[in-house]
Short mmCIF file of C-alpha atoms in Angstrom, two decimals:
data_model
loop_
_atom_site.label_atom_id
_atom_site.label_comp_id
_atom_site.label_asym_id
_atom_site.label_seq_id
_atom_site.Cartn_x
_atom_site.Cartn_y
_atom_site.Cartn_z
CA MET U 16 0.00 0.00 0.00
CA SER U 17 1.47 3.33 -1.06
CA THR U 18 2.24 6.11 1.40
CA GLU U 19 -0.16 8.44 -0.41
CA LEU U 20 -3.00 5.94 -0.05
CA VAL U 21 -2.33 5.48 3.67
CA ILE U 22 -2.30 9.24 4.20
CA GLY U 23 -5.53 9.55 2.23
CA ILE U 24 -7.22 6.87 4.36
CA LEU U 25 -6.04 8.55 7.56
CA ILE U 26 -7.38 11.91 6.41
CA LEU U 27 -10.71 10.32 5.50
CA LEU U 28 -10.92 8.63 8.91
CA LEU U 29 -10.24 11.98 10.60
CA VAL U 30 -12.84 13.81 8.51
CA VAL U 31 -15.49 11.19 9.25
CA GLY U 32 -14.41 10.09 12.71
CA VAL U 33 -13.87 13.41 14.47
CA PRO U 34 -17.46 14.68 13.94
CA VAL U 35 -18.87 11.26 14.91
CA VAL U 36 -16.89 11.16 18.16
CA GLN U 37 -17.80 14.79 18.91
CA ALA U 38 -21.46 14.06 18.36
CA MET U 39 -21.39 10.98 20.58
CA VAL U 40 -19.63 12.77 23.45
CA ARG U 41 -21.92 15.78 23.29
CA ALA U 42 -25.05 13.65 23.04
CA PHE U 43 -23.98 11.78 26.19
CA GLN U 44 -23.25 15.04 28.02
CA ARG U 45 -26.59 16.52 26.96
CA ARG U 46 -28.54 13.45 28.11
CA ARG U 47 -26.86 13.65 31.51
CA SER U 48 -27.51 17.36 31.84
CA LEU U 49 -31.20 17.03 31.00
CA GLY U 50 -31.64 14.83 34.08
CA ILE U 51 -30.65 17.62 36.47
CA ASP U 52 -33.37 18.67 38.93
CA GLY U 53 -35.61 21.41 37.57
CA VAL U 54 -34.59 21.06 33.93
CA SER U 55 -37.54 18.92 32.80
CA ALA U 56 -40.04 21.60 33.89
CA LEU U 57 -38.20 24.25 31.86
CA ARG U 58 -37.86 21.93 28.90
CA ALA U 59 -41.62 21.31 28.87
CA ALA U 60 -42.14 25.01 28.11
CA GLY U 61 -39.64 24.92 25.26
CA LEU U 62 -40.02 25.28 21.53
CA ARG U 63 -41.57 22.73 19.20
CA THR U 64 -40.57 22.30 15.57
CA THR U 65 -44.04 23.51 14.58
CA ASP U 66 -43.38 26.79 16.44
CA LEU U 67 -40.57 27.67 14.06
CA PRO U 68 -40.09 28.75 10.45
CA ALA U 69 -39.78 25.91 7.95
CA GLY U 70 -36.28 24.56 7.41
CA LEU U 71 -34.93 24.94 10.94
CA SER U 72 -33.56 21.72 12.47
CA PRO U 73 -32.74 20.93 16.12
CA GLN U 74 -29.15 21.76 17.01
CA THR U 75 -28.89 21.31 20.78
CA ALA U 76 -30.89 20.99 24.00
CA GLU U 77 -29.02 21.09 27.29
CA ALA U 78 -29.01 22.23 30.88
CA VAL U 79 -26.93 25.29 31.73
CA THR U 80 -25.57 25.10 35.26
CA SER U 81 -23.97 28.00 37.10
CA GLU U 82 -20.83 25.87 37.46
CA ALA U 83 -20.54 25.48 33.67
CA ILE U 84 -20.91 29.24 33.17
CA ALA U 85 -18.27 29.94 35.82
CA LEU U 86 -15.78 27.44 34.37
CA ALA U 87 -16.04 29.14 30.98
CA ASP U 88 -15.12 32.51 32.54
CA ASP U 89 -11.68 33.94 33.22
CA ASN U 90 -12.49 34.26 36.93
CA PRO U 91 -14.58 31.23 37.91
CA GLU U 92 -14.71 31.92 41.63
CA ALA U 93 -15.96 35.47 41.21
CA THR U 94 -18.47 34.39 38.57
CA ILE U 95 -19.98 31.58 40.65
CA ALA U 96 -20.25 33.94 43.64
CA GLN U 97 -22.04 36.51 41.47
CA LEU U 98 -24.44 33.90 40.08
CA ASP U 99 -25.22 32.55 43.55
CA GLU U 100 -25.86 36.08 44.81
CA SER U 101 -28.25 36.70 41.91
CA GLY U 102 -30.35 33.71 43.02
CA ARG U 103 -29.77 31.73 39.84
CA VAL U 104 -30.90 28.09 40.27
CA ILE U 105 -30.68 26.34 36.88
CA GLY U 106 -30.94 27.12 33.19
CA TYR U 107 -31.99 25.32 30.03
CA ARG U 108 -30.98 26.16 26.46
CA GLU U 109 -32.09 24.82 23.09
CA SER U 110 -31.42 25.96 19.55
CA TYR U 111 -32.55 25.30 16.00
CA ARG U 112 -30.67 26.21 12.84
CA ASP U 113 -30.59 26.22 9.07
CA PRO U 114 -28.51 24.77 7.50
CA ARG U 115 -28.62 21.68 9.68
CA SER U 116 -25.63 21.16 11.97
CA MET U 117 -23.40 18.17 11.18
CA GLY U 118 -20.87 18.68 13.97
CA GLU U 119 -18.39 21.43 14.71
CA PHE U 120 -15.71 20.29 12.26
CA LEU U 121 -17.99 19.63 9.29
CA ASP U 122 -19.94 22.83 9.99
CA TRP U 123 -16.71 24.80 9.65
CA VAL U 124 -15.78 22.98 6.43
CA CYS U 125 -19.25 23.52 4.93
CA GLY U 126 -19.22 27.16 6.04
CA GLN U 127 -16.07 27.71 4.01
CA THR U 128 -17.37 25.83 0.96
CA VAL U 129 -20.92 24.76 0.04
CA TYR U 130 -22.63 27.00 2.62
CA ARG U 131 -20.36 30.00 2.06
CA ASN U 132 -23.00 32.13 0.30
CA ARG U 133 -26.06 30.53 1.87
CA ALA U 134 -28.22 32.36 4.38
CA HIS U 135 -27.76 31.13 7.96
CA ARG U 136 -30.66 31.25 10.41
CA ARG U 137 -30.88 30.24 14.04
CA VAL U 138 -33.50 30.46 16.78
CA GLU U 139 -32.36 29.94 20.37
CA LEU U 140 -34.34 29.71 23.59
CA GLU U 141 -32.83 30.12 27.05
CA LEU U 142 -34.87 29.71 30.24
CA THR U 143 -33.33 30.45 33.64
CA ARG U 144 -35.00 29.78 36.97
CA TYR U 145 -34.25 32.01 39.96
CA GLU U 146 -35.05 31.59 43.63
CA THR U 147 -37.67 34.37 43.50
CA ALA U 148 -39.69 36.33 40.95
CA ASP U 149 -37.97 39.56 42.07
CA GLN U 150 -34.59 38.06 41.20
CA ALA U 151 -35.85 37.08 37.74
CA LEU U 152 -37.05 40.67 37.23
CA ALA U 153 -33.67 41.99 38.33
CA ALA U 154 -31.96 39.77 35.76
CA LEU U 155 -34.39 40.99 33.12
CA ALA U 156 -33.36 44.59 33.79
CA GLU U 157 -29.62 43.93 33.34
CA GLU U 158 -27.83 45.77 30.55
CA PRO U 159 -26.47 43.70 27.63
CA ARG U 160 -22.85 42.59 27.93
CA LEU U 161 -20.68 43.80 25.08
CA ASP U 162 -17.10 42.97 24.25
CA PRO U 163 -15.38 46.40 24.32
CA SER U 164 -12.89 45.21 21.69
CA ASP U 165 -15.67 44.45 19.20
CA ALA U 166 -16.59 47.84 17.78
CA GLU U 167 -18.52 46.23 14.92
CA VAL U 168 -21.38 45.06 17.18
CA SER U 169 -24.12 47.47 18.24
CA VAL U 170 -27.23 46.99 20.40
CA GLU U 171 -30.42 49.02 20.31
CA ASP U 172 -33.62 48.85 22.32
CA ALA U 173 -36.47 47.68 20.07
CA GLY U 174 -39.41 48.39 22.37
CA GLU U 175 -41.96 46.20 24.12
CA ARG U 176 -44.95 44.22 22.91
CA GLY U 177 -47.28 42.11 25.03
CA GLY U 178 -44.93 42.14 28.00
CA ILE U 179 -41.94 41.06 25.89
CA LEU U 180 -38.94 43.40 25.67
CA ALA U 181 -36.86 43.47 22.50
CA ARG U 182 -33.27 44.26 21.63
CA GLU U 183 -31.69 44.38 18.19
CA TRP U 184 -28.07 43.25 17.83
CA THR U 185 -26.25 44.13 14.60
CA ARG U 186 -22.79 43.17 13.39
CA SER U 187 -21.21 45.23 10.64
CA GLU U 188 -18.29 44.83 8.32
CA ASN U 189 -16.87 47.81 6.45
CA GLY U 190 -19.85 49.87 7.55
CA ALA U 191 -22.49 47.45 6.22
CA GLY U 192 -24.74 45.23 8.38
CA VAL U 193 -23.95 41.57 7.74
CA GLN U 194 -25.62 39.86 10.71
CA ARG U 195 -28.63 40.72 12.84
CA MET U 196 -30.15 39.18 15.95
CA LEU U 197 -33.53 39.99 17.47
CA GLU U 198 -33.49 39.23 21.19
CA LEU U 199 -36.83 38.93 23.00
CA ARG U 200 -36.92 38.62 26.79
CA TRP U 201 -39.41 38.61 29.64
CA ALA U 202 -39.94 37.26 33.15
CA SER U 203 -42.66 34.71 33.91
CA GLY U 204 -42.74 34.34 37.68
CA ASP U 205 -39.30 33.15 38.77
CA VAL U 206 -38.19 32.28 35.21
CA LEU U 207 -36.27 34.62 32.93
CA ALA U 208 -36.95 33.74 29.29
CA VAL U 209 -34.94 34.81 26.26
CA VAL U 210 -35.64 33.98 22.61
CA ARG U 211 -33.09 34.98 19.99
CA GLY U 212 -33.52 34.98 16.23
CA ASP U 213 -30.15 35.26 14.49
CA SER U 214 -29.64 35.64 10.75
CA GLU U 215 -26.71 36.12 8.41
CA PRO U 216 -27.10 38.03 6.16
CA SER U 217 -29.41 40.42 7.99
CA GLY U 218 -33.06 39.91 7.12
CA ALA U 219 -32.85 36.17 6.41
CA LEU U 220 -35.18 35.52 9.37
CA ASP U 221 -38.60 37.17 9.71
CA ASP U 222 -39.08 39.07 12.99
CA ASP U 223 -42.72 37.98 13.17
CA ASP U 224 -41.66 34.32 13.19
CA VAL U 225 -39.32 34.96 16.13
CA ARG U 226 -42.00 36.90 18.01
CA ARG U 227 -44.54 34.13 17.43
CA ALA U 228 -42.14 31.56 18.90
CA ALA U 229 -41.56 33.75 21.96
CA GLU U 230 -45.29 34.26 22.51
CA LEU U 231 -45.90 30.50 22.39
CA VAL U 232 -43.21 29.86 25.01
CA LYS U 233 -44.57 32.70 27.14
CA GLY U 234 -48.02 31.11 27.05
CA ARG U 235 -46.63 27.74 28.19
CA LEU U 236 -44.78 29.33 31.10
CA GLU U 237 -47.93 31.05 32.28
#
């Protein structure tokens, strides 16, 4: 067997095997996380495929613990102390996207090739339970966190409708908007709810579709 053929086989195994292993590990981690106390009740209020625009496929559904958030931060101890002080109990996140996700590695490859000029759409839901309704309201009132080094991202208040507050996030390149996210948020009792509709290029996702999804979740929480 020639060296070139062996190298080709190894490359093929990496291309196929890495996404498969990634998917298996993440699926196992997600299944474990969904068994955490309090997550099933939040998940029951989540999105259904019929709530969403056609073409969006499930990407992920997982619990979001305060410990996981802290470990992803530069100062875990300070972050976990801040989250505990805020009364945060547990969170749940799910997302849907178009084009369909095939794993981190293949998504990157497709993004550079066959999906390079295709519109990308994503709808994400995040539900966070707090110890009290007042703490959920306090979290709702927090200002958006921006990376000071990213001057291309801007955030504007987009008003309120039916008890749901809206923010519009825009990313620009060379002065032109290339990506836009509509963020809808509200508090239902002790739960802070956030629905995000993200599209690249801007306008690939209809605002009314995102608002409809948020209203459906809001109704389930109430």
